[in-house]
XYZ file of C-alpha atoms in Angstrom:
659
model
C -22.034 156.001 183.206
C -22.592 158.180 185.874
C -24.423 157.806 189.143
C -25.994 160.569 190.739
C -27.512 160.202 194.428
C -29.941 162.470 195.826
C -32.311 162.841 198.870
C -36.068 162.236 197.851
C -37.218 159.558 195.306
C -39.729 162.193 194.239
C -37.014 164.275 192.331
C -35.733 161.237 190.359
C -38.484 161.520 187.874
C -37.781 165.082 186.957
C -33.823 164.743 186.947
C -33.970 161.831 184.742
C -35.725 164.051 181.890
C -32.889 166.376 182.487
C -29.888 164.462 182.795
C -31.092 161.853 179.836
C -29.486 158.257 179.476
C -26.009 158.490 180.436
C -26.829 158.923 184.195
C -28.320 156.633 186.674
C -29.835 158.158 189.887
C -30.433 156.752 193.397
C -32.004 158.242 196.726
C -30.725 158.195 200.093
C -34.463 158.578 201.106
C -32.859 161.056 203.879
C -30.224 159.947 206.262
C -28.670 156.601 206.133
C -26.970 156.665 209.773
C -27.776 157.994 213.152
C -26.610 157.559 216.480
C -27.544 154.328 218.444
C -31.244 154.356 219.397
C -30.955 153.028 222.818
C -27.504 154.504 223.971
C -26.147 158.046 223.925
C -23.314 157.177 221.316
C -20.984 159.612 222.292
C -18.677 159.798 225.216
C -16.240 162.201 226.715
C -13.464 163.304 226.167
C -13.301 163.062 222.328
C -16.843 162.881 221.854
C -16.561 161.134 218.496
C -20.218 159.864 217.600
C -20.792 156.050 217.159
C -23.109 155.896 214.630
C -25.437 152.630 212.915
C -27.131 152.147 209.725
C -30.816 152.865 210.435
C -33.407 149.838 209.335
C -34.085 151.767 206.409
C -30.568 152.697 205.877
C -29.304 149.192 205.401
C -31.886 148.763 202.633
C -30.920 151.988 201.008
C -27.006 151.051 201.144
C -27.459 147.895 199.652
C -29.322 149.186 196.751
C -26.848 152.020 196.031
C -23.917 149.592 196.435
C -25.199 148.061 193.236
C -25.552 151.265 191.716
C -21.977 152.523 192.420
C -20.562 149.178 190.733
C -22.148 150.224 187.505
C -20.990 153.905 187.698
C -17.544 155.296 186.356
C -18.060 158.573 188.466
C -20.371 159.334 191.491
C -21.938 162.676 192.122
C -23.427 163.258 195.774
C -26.542 165.752 195.236
C -28.158 166.022 198.252
C -29.788 168.902 199.508
C -27.953 172.249 199.677
C -27.714 172.833 203.342
C -25.827 171.800 206.559
C -28.319 168.462 206.543
C -27.570 167.798 202.856
C -23.748 167.788 203.087
C -23.863 165.936 206.511
C -25.864 163.028 204.412
C -23.335 163.118 201.217
C -20.268 162.550 203.989
C -22.265 159.588 205.458
C -23.006 158.222 202.048
C -19.091 158.569 201.133
C -18.422 156.634 204.333
C -20.911 153.782 204.047
C -20.169 153.737 200.415
C -16.595 153.508 200.613
C -16.235 156.333 197.986
C -12.986 157.533 197.090
C -13.367 160.817 195.242
C -17.135 161.363 194.899
C -18.227 165.018 193.157
C -20.258 167.159 195.416
C -22.988 168.968 193.692
C -25.789 171.742 194.883
C -28.421 173.219 193.055
C -31.073 175.504 194.469
C -34.005 174.552 191.811
C -34.394 171.407 189.592
C -34.396 173.009 186.460
C -32.120 172.083 183.130
C -29.850 175.370 183.608
C -29.357 174.691 187.502
C -28.395 171.316 187.160
C -26.034 171.633 184.362
C -24.380 174.695 185.894
C -24.129 172.686 189.014
C -22.513 169.498 187.141
C -19.984 171.896 185.598
C -18.843 172.964 188.824
C -18.173 170.253 191.406
C -16.407 169.979 194.812
C -15.423 167.858 197.502
C -17.366 167.761 200.666
C -17.311 170.491 203.008
C -16.275 168.883 206.173
C -16.495 172.144 208.021
C -20.335 172.018 207.363
C -20.241 168.494 208.141
C -18.763 169.040 211.383
C -21.657 171.803 212.105
C -24.079 169.716 211.524
C -22.589 166.913 213.571
C -22.174 169.198 216.448
C -26.085 170.059 216.222
C -26.867 166.371 216.339
C -24.619 165.859 219.101
C -25.455 168.509 221.392
C -29.185 167.473 221.015
C -27.988 163.973 222.353
C -26.039 165.052 225.080
C -29.229 167.311 226.390
C -31.638 164.800 225.948
C -29.767 161.586 227.240
C -27.922 163.690 230.284
C -30.774 165.575 231.297
C -33.868 163.658 230.542
C -33.209 160.773 233.029
C -32.766 163.661 236.087
C -36.041 165.266 235.161
C -37.681 162.302 234.812
C -36.456 161.286 238.201
C -37.572 164.436 239.563
C -41.045 164.265 237.931
C -41.576 160.816 238.900
C -42.952 160.226 235.103
C -41.383 159.822 231.907
C -40.131 163.713 230.621
C -37.913 164.729 228.085
C -35.410 168.027 227.601
C -34.569 169.053 224.364
C -31.928 171.805 223.812
C -34.259 173.582 221.170
C -37.646 172.032 222.357
C -37.344 173.435 226.105
C -36.952 177.233 225.550
C -39.676 176.924 222.912
C -42.077 175.231 225.597
C -40.603 177.830 227.885
C -41.937 180.786 225.589
C -45.281 179.198 225.754
C -45.302 178.711 229.323
C -43.805 182.226 230.413
C -46.607 183.856 227.701
C -49.675 181.819 229.701
C -48.374 182.796 233.179
C -48.269 186.412 231.928
C -51.896 186.236 230.580
C -52.984 184.769 233.896
C -51.257 187.327 235.939
C -53.008 190.158 233.687
C -55.052 192.805 235.391
C -57.245 194.738 233.377
C -57.024 198.807 233.635
C -59.915 200.521 232.397
C -58.767 204.044 230.907
C -60.252 206.711 229.172
C -59.645 209.208 226.030
C -61.751 211.794 224.034
C -62.720 212.100 220.391
C -64.056 214.963 218.247
C -66.131 214.120 215.158
C -65.893 217.165 212.286
C -67.682 217.028 208.784
C -65.870 218.443 206.021
C -67.889 221.242 204.760
C -67.087 220.555 200.939
C -67.778 216.877 200.738
C -69.736 216.237 204.064
C -67.080 213.633 204.797
C -66.771 212.833 208.269
C -63.278 212.809 210.083
C -61.856 212.550 213.475
C -59.354 214.212 216.272
C -58.079 212.456 219.012
C -57.231 214.072 222.433
C -53.510 214.099 222.935
C -53.093 212.901 226.241
C -49.148 212.621 226.410
C -46.817 214.205 227.917
C -49.216 216.371 229.644
C -51.625 214.158 231.221
C -49.883 210.424 230.876
C -45.929 209.671 230.885
C -44.214 206.365 230.289
C -44.493 205.562 234.243
C -48.209 206.072 234.004
C -49.552 205.618 230.900
C -53.199 205.401 231.289
C -55.558 208.434 231.903
C -57.950 207.064 234.157
C -60.260 210.615 235.485
C -63.445 209.483 233.575
C -65.161 212.974 234.454
C -62.193 214.951 233.032
C -62.357 212.714 229.968
C -66.011 213.570 229.527
C -65.469 217.401 229.774
C -62.832 216.817 226.834
C -65.169 215.428 224.852
C -67.744 217.772 225.410
C -65.214 220.697 223.247
C -66.510 221.852 220.238
C -64.664 224.840 219.270
C -61.215 224.183 218.364
C -58.374 226.308 216.597
C -55.815 224.614 213.849
C -52.309 224.842 215.475
C -50.878 223.188 212.414
C -51.399 221.293 209.193
C -48.863 218.873 207.672
C -49.570 217.253 204.087
C -46.616 215.089 202.699
C -46.615 211.602 200.641
C -45.754 208.425 202.306
C -44.697 205.093 200.648
C -45.082 201.722 201.498
C -42.687 198.985 200.105
C -43.635 195.196 199.388
C -42.509 192.649 201.897
C -39.608 190.638 200.924
C -40.020 187.068 199.413
C -40.284 184.024 201.274
C -37.919 182.659 203.388
C -38.375 179.392 205.057
C -39.365 180.920 208.604
C -41.669 183.661 206.990
C -43.242 181.060 204.607
C -44.343 178.890 207.300
C -45.748 181.992 209.004
C -47.941 182.889 206.270
C -49.062 179.368 204.972
C -50.453 179.486 208.545
C -52.150 182.578 208.619
C -53.287 182.709 205.021
C -53.905 178.771 204.709
C -54.130 177.690 207.920
C -51.305 174.999 207.571
C -49.081 174.233 210.623
C -45.409 174.305 209.913
C -45.180 170.848 209.118
C -47.776 170.884 206.431
C -46.385 173.597 205.041
C -42.753 172.108 204.939
C -44.363 168.994 203.113
C -46.114 170.876 200.839
C -43.052 173.341 199.815
C -41.053 169.690 199.934
C -43.234 168.471 196.963
C -43.315 171.793 194.851
C -39.397 171.679 195.415
C -39.253 167.820 194.135
C -41.909 168.713 191.251
C -39.435 171.366 190.182
C -41.605 174.083 190.893
C -39.749 176.243 193.214
C -36.188 177.003 194.193
C -34.826 175.261 197.482
C -37.233 175.763 200.617
C -34.648 175.936 203.463
C -33.129 179.620 203.443
C -32.482 182.284 205.725
C -32.080 184.422 202.475
C -34.938 187.110 201.892
C -33.593 187.740 198.443
C -34.215 186.711 195.081
C -31.457 185.643 192.670
C -29.749 187.956 190.243
C -30.716 185.815 187.419
C -34.326 186.150 188.575
C -34.820 190.082 187.704
C -35.563 189.576 184.256
C -38.178 186.858 185.067
C -39.994 189.265 187.258
C -39.888 192.079 185.324
C -41.280 190.066 182.264
C -44.150 189.019 184.682
C -44.516 192.466 185.516
C -44.915 193.601 181.787
C -47.501 190.957 181.153
C -49.464 192.066 184.316
C -49.386 195.789 183.793
C -47.379 196.635 186.957
C -44.705 199.090 187.463
C -41.123 197.550 188.551
C -39.357 199.709 191.368
C -36.752 202.231 190.210
C -33.949 199.617 191.038
C -33.468 196.398 192.298
C -34.540 195.790 195.820
C -32.384 194.327 198.325
C -33.578 193.276 201.753
C -31.340 192.704 205.041
C -31.387 189.352 206.239
C -31.957 188.599 210.211
C -28.858 188.726 211.974
C -27.243 185.114 211.869
C -28.903 184.240 209.021
C -27.454 181.782 206.573
C -27.596 183.328 203.064
C -26.070 180.671 200.906
C -29.422 180.015 198.989
C -31.837 182.743 197.614
C -35.309 183.640 198.603
C -38.030 180.671 197.995
C -39.376 181.550 194.407
C -40.954 179.916 191.297
C -38.510 178.424 188.862
C -40.757 179.115 185.985
C -42.245 182.500 186.630
C -44.564 182.372 183.656
C -46.200 179.308 185.546
C -49.390 180.552 187.401
C -50.608 177.329 189.086
C -48.334 174.404 190.303
C -48.497 171.619 192.420
C -50.386 168.255 192.907
C -52.800 168.888 195.778
C -54.947 171.738 196.729
C -52.594 172.892 199.536
C -49.472 172.594 197.299
C -51.365 175.132 194.745
C -52.562 177.414 197.071
C -48.903 177.358 198.505
C -47.362 178.194 195.308
C -49.786 180.939 194.535
C -48.203 182.694 197.752
C -44.829 182.050 197.151
C -45.213 183.418 193.401
C -47.265 186.386 194.166
C -44.928 187.288 197.211
C -42.034 186.831 195.071
C -42.968 189.109 192.106
C -44.062 191.930 194.562
C -40.932 192.280 195.978
C -39.352 193.885 193.029
C -42.679 196.179 192.155
C -43.065 199.719 192.960
C -44.021 201.216 196.330
C -47.660 201.841 196.962
C -47.773 206.009 197.510
C -50.493 207.517 199.885
C -51.043 211.228 200.473
C -50.815 211.779 204.638
C -52.286 214.531 206.010
C -51.718 215.382 209.764
C -53.467 218.326 211.586
C -53.007 219.335 215.355
C -56.104 221.224 217.089
C -56.188 223.486 220.122
C -59.340 223.616 222.212
C -60.569 227.457 222.235
C -61.257 227.277 225.696
C -59.269 225.362 228.460
C -60.586 222.253 230.328
C -60.824 222.557 233.934
C -57.833 225.058 233.379
C -55.878 222.881 231.373
C -54.943 223.324 227.689
C -56.119 220.594 225.436
C -54.754 219.248 222.503
C -56.169 217.030 219.556
C -54.737 215.469 216.463
C -56.017 213.516 213.603
C -53.827 211.384 210.942
C -55.206 210.245 207.357
C -53.910 208.995 204.339
C -55.469 208.218 201.060
C -53.957 205.478 198.868
C -53.098 207.224 195.469
C -50.739 204.466 193.718
C -51.420 201.127 194.370
C -48.073 200.000 193.156
C -47.600 196.467 194.589
C -50.729 196.540 196.453
C -52.264 195.790 193.147
C -51.158 192.276 193.007
C -51.550 191.470 196.418
C -54.732 193.445 197.531
C -56.593 191.366 200.056
C -54.086 188.811 200.905
C -53.085 188.480 204.424
C -50.033 186.756 205.452
C -49.152 187.941 208.859
C -51.430 188.366 212.167
C -50.030 191.706 212.795
C -50.968 192.907 209.490
C -53.195 195.955 209.195
C -56.687 194.981 207.934
C -57.367 197.280 205.099
C -55.861 200.837 204.510
C -56.985 203.172 207.349
C -58.704 206.381 206.209
C -59.600 209.456 207.621
C -60.461 212.231 205.164
C -58.964 215.181 206.725
C -59.687 218.304 204.666
C -57.090 221.021 203.829
C -56.915 223.427 206.522
C -54.989 226.652 207.666
C -53.267 227.672 210.888
C -55.193 229.531 213.042
C -58.586 228.517 211.244
C -61.378 227.747 213.629
C -63.612 224.848 213.619
C -66.620 223.339 214.855
C -66.721 219.751 215.839
C -70.255 218.065 215.184
C -69.884 216.035 218.198
C -67.616 214.493 220.676
C -67.254 210.950 222.004
C -65.774 209.498 225.241
C -63.605 206.854 224.271
C -63.771 204.026 227.204
C -60.499 201.800 226.857
C -59.288 198.676 228.761
C -55.887 197.213 228.304
C -55.661 193.627 226.967
C -53.258 190.611 228.205
C -50.918 189.461 226.023
C -51.926 187.289 222.823
C -51.193 183.365 223.332
C -48.588 182.251 220.596
C -49.605 180.320 217.535
C -47.781 178.492 215.407
C -47.188 181.146 213.198
C -46.102 183.799 215.950
C -43.923 181.063 217.966
C -41.980 180.440 214.441
C -41.698 184.257 214.478
C -40.389 184.524 217.885
C -38.008 181.606 217.652
C -36.541 183.424 214.407
C -36.018 186.634 216.390
C -34.621 185.160 219.497
C -31.736 183.097 217.240
C -33.709 179.711 218.558
C -33.091 176.841 215.998
C -32.779 177.070 212.250
C -35.118 177.095 209.632
C -35.264 173.392 208.895
C -36.027 172.785 212.589
C -38.975 174.671 213.390
C -41.684 172.038 212.082
C -39.844 169.791 214.156
C -39.916 171.949 217.219
C -43.700 172.610 217.130
C -44.285 168.597 216.277
C -42.225 167.631 219.080
C -43.807 169.883 221.724
C -47.410 169.349 220.749
C -46.675 165.286 220.271
C -45.010 165.158 223.689
C -48.160 166.688 225.100
C -45.938 169.474 226.346
C -48.260 172.149 224.795
C -51.588 171.891 223.376
C -53.898 173.705 220.662
C -56.923 175.400 221.155
C -58.302 176.730 217.996
C -55.095 178.070 216.534
C -53.707 179.084 219.863
C -50.556 177.280 221.702
C -51.415 176.846 225.562
C -48.981 174.899 227.794
C -49.968 171.701 229.387
C -49.504 170.894 233.403
C -46.945 168.434 232.252
C -45.312 171.530 229.967
C -45.340 173.699 233.060
C -43.472 171.356 235.355
C -40.716 170.606 232.646
C -39.932 174.070 232.411
C -39.925 174.946 236.410
C -37.818 171.737 236.594
C -35.055 173.416 234.259
C -35.379 177.218 234.686
C -32.453 178.420 236.901
C -31.064 174.592 236.794
C -29.764 174.168 233.381
C -28.484 177.120 231.307
C -29.290 175.274 228.003
C -33.067 176.504 228.561
C -32.149 180.121 228.485
C -32.631 182.002 225.397
C -29.649 183.784 225.505
C -27.421 180.359 226.173
C -29.537 178.899 222.895
C -28.868 181.960 220.850
C -24.973 181.581 221.439
C -24.948 178.241 220.822
C -26.333 178.512 217.379
C -23.808 180.858 216.610
C -21.120 178.468 217.635
C -22.679 176.160 215.059
C -22.182 179.022 212.688
C -18.364 179.203 213.695
C -17.838 175.494 213.257
C -19.279 175.830 209.670
C -17.209 178.962 209.038
C -14.030 177.093 210.303
C -13.567 179.352 213.128
C -13.897 177.193 215.708
C -13.722 173.408 216.221
C -16.048 170.621 216.822
C -14.597 169.393 220.031
C -14.289 172.938 221.347
C -17.965 173.543 221.285
C -19.048 169.716 222.547
C -16.688 170.181 225.474
C -18.094 173.279 226.771
C -21.866 172.282 226.903
C -20.845 168.947 228.108
C -18.788 170.179 231.199
C -21.645 172.956 231.915
C -24.193 170.150 231.923
C -21.966 167.947 234.534
C -21.622 170.958 236.784
C -25.184 171.470 236.528
C -26.159 168.136 237.004
C -23.731 167.564 239.966
C -25.333 170.802 241.579
C -28.560 169.386 241.448
C -28.002 166.003 242.608
C -26.288 167.788 245.536
C -29.487 170.039 246.169
C -31.715 167.448 245.796
C -29.790 165.206 248.323
C -29.841 168.013 250.839
C -32.953 168.965 250.318
C -34.941 165.272 250.711
C -32.725 163.114 252.157
C -33.470 159.304 252.472
C -34.152 158.457 256.121
C -32.772 155.079 255.706
C -29.732 155.951 253.559
C -29.334 159.491 253.039
C -29.803 159.806 249.287
C -32.220 161.978 247.660
C -35.951 161.111 247.479
C -37.592 161.706 244.283
C -41.318 161.917 243.538
C -42.761 159.069 241.952
C -46.274 159.170 239.902
C -47.750 155.312 240.769
C -51.226 153.852 240.040
C -52.956 155.162 242.989
C -51.206 158.729 242.786
C -47.865 160.255 243.722
C -45.052 158.683 246.280
C -41.388 159.139 247.190
C -39.044 156.606 246.877
C -35.306 156.396 247.147
C -32.913 157.109 244.154
C -30.728 154.613 245.705
C -33.299 151.919 244.709
C -32.615 149.077 244.151
C -29.835 149.070 246.829
C -32.557 151.052 249.259
C -36.164 150.429 248.793
C -37.473 153.020 251.236
C -40.686 154.931 250.216
C -42.623 157.739 251.526
C -46.467 159.113 251.052
C -46.614 162.222 249.274
C -47.435 165.150 251.262
C -48.901 168.079 249.007
C -45.278 167.715 246.936
C -43.325 166.794 249.871
C -42.110 163.595 251.527
C -44.906 162.801 254.107
C -44.723 160.116 257.341
C -45.417 156.777 256.979
C -47.770 155.781 259.466
C -46.311 153.252 261.749
C -48.420 150.165 262.856
C -48.547 149.352 266.251
C -46.961 146.305 267.247
C -49.467 143.384 268.876
C -49.042 140.881 271.435
C -48.654 138.224 268.861
C -44.925 136.958 268.770
C -43.232 135.906 265.296
C -42.638 131.983 265.587
C -39.430 132.534 263.939
C -37.983 135.096 265.494
C -39.927 136.127 268.462
C -40.733 139.578 267.621
C -43.602 141.285 267.715
C -46.575 141.161 264.777
C -48.324 143.663 262.898
C -52.017 143.239 261.192
C -51.275 144.915 257.580
C -54.745 145.147 255.590
C -55.680 147.337 252.848
C -59.124 146.942 251.029
C -59.655 147.444 247.332
C -58.573 145.590 243.776
C -55.041 145.364 245.007
C -56.035 144.822 248.949
C -54.155 142.456 251.166
C -54.967 141.050 254.782
C -52.034 139.629 256.930
C -50.160 139.767 259.880
C -46.065 140.456 259.261
C -43.087 140.203 261.413
C -41.703 143.809 262.865
C -38.203 142.166 262.170
C -38.360 142.059 258.119
C -35.504 144.593 258.268
C -33.229 142.150 259.881
C -34.148 139.626 257.417
C -37.204 137.734 259.067
C -39.933 137.759 256.203
C -42.480 135.550 258.099
C -45.943 136.590 257.457
C -49.292 134.741 258.785
C -52.381 134.905 256.875
C -55.527 136.555 259.124
C -58.297 134.359 260.753
C -60.744 136.390 262.368
C -58.792 139.174 263.166
C -55.996 136.900 264.772
C -52.701 135.808 262.674
C -53.245 131.835 261.896
C -50.001 130.182 262.813
C -50.929 126.896 260.965
C -50.393 128.705 257.765
C -48.124 131.137 256.578
C -48.077 133.622 253.895
């Protein structure tokens, strides 16, 4: 009897049908161990993590130990990424397995599973180290920086190694929008009619480089633009006709699948990943956590068969797509496992996502779409106010659909053009004279940058090398659930709290800088490749954070020192608003009122003519109205240890009754 341990219980039914009665299948249900909940769990100088079983993990390990006793051999078949490798290692440690077999498969099909079982291997400890380093780095930033961030802000806030740079992107985009000022500028368009067909076509005034430049890109003389729009007679300067091709996009990676699901289906990254996880468990798609934009070589025959069935032409030779810089291309792109299946999934979301995945995967190997492209340059027959004026018209006509025949009407990118642009330019001859039917003044204005959507933020994170495909959904979930970013319709807008977090970190901690985060991801890749060590990377970041925290503490202490002990004062959010308290608490309980974000001066109370009957020092009348109000007489010697206080009676201390 052999035991296979996988991550998700959802795969058991499918795998049981493939493996047969000689196998027992158990599930870890994700991670069984993690760092402690209430302490950092890792310390310098060794940075060896301390792990503990999760609440669910305790029950899982008990059940798996019982299954191990029944088995002659154990196969660890957790997911084929670093996270899965790490889970296998934790299972080996918890179950005390001596020589478990490690197997991975990118799809749950008989061929893929049996091929994997034919070539088992040992656990890849370098990949485990890379995943462990990611977890430890996240813990260091969270536990070292978040308390200081909270102390500065006076409210509970958190810093995250990847979360904070993501919030920063949203904050900086929002501030660019606020700072944006509209610029009104002008152009001109001439409208012509084809004498043979009657179709209208247009040519636009070329303002660059004669009238505008890179330094001054906008033409702002409305009267001159109106004069250009009044031109009617032009001479053909040049005419070019050629064929252009448009290739299909690559099949989905994790990132592009999340973007497409957001744009085409309205699913946020988490919902898209949940639907993809179910499709993978059901055996309908290949593994959905991948950076690789290429289908497997074994899939090419399946794509060809589907193309023949659909009456579509294949590309002349197999297409290969360039992976993004720093991509981990160990697993092929997301594709169907059974290409002939047109619809799969148990819910509407799953079925819609499956259709997107299948169509994109088939289209990637189909023939290019082809266009007839015409470009004509026109000179104004007469100068305008002494200036030579030139117009240009561009137009293209789809002459062969190719892959567009399969995906026509599907929009999966927010920057994708809506429909095919047409401008039916007739054939023209150089030096030919043409007359425009009419002209049009183009009134233009600059637009502010667009707010991020979840799709475009995922795209930006990927382009900046921040995080990895499996982390994007969690990043989005974190920044929204912690109220650092909110959604307005489909757009992401930073909250005041999110902006405070970014301001508190920027310029003080390197991890919020995009370059630092990208280099750290590269360090994790080097750990996985065996080119550097876990301890080297962790030590470097720990030393950096320690230096930054020390510098910050010194800066804060110098900026707002406590008037009593000299330690830094911090801003705190109380029930009645903000106030400042000493970071030396509880040894020092000094507080000051908040004065527009700075420590203010506490109002001094005048000593009365009444003396304390315990120590003889003057009394002061302390009074506050409201729900938590008070009204009593207190001794001015309280700092010297006299805590005597008297009730107030008709504006005088009542010496018979002490508080």
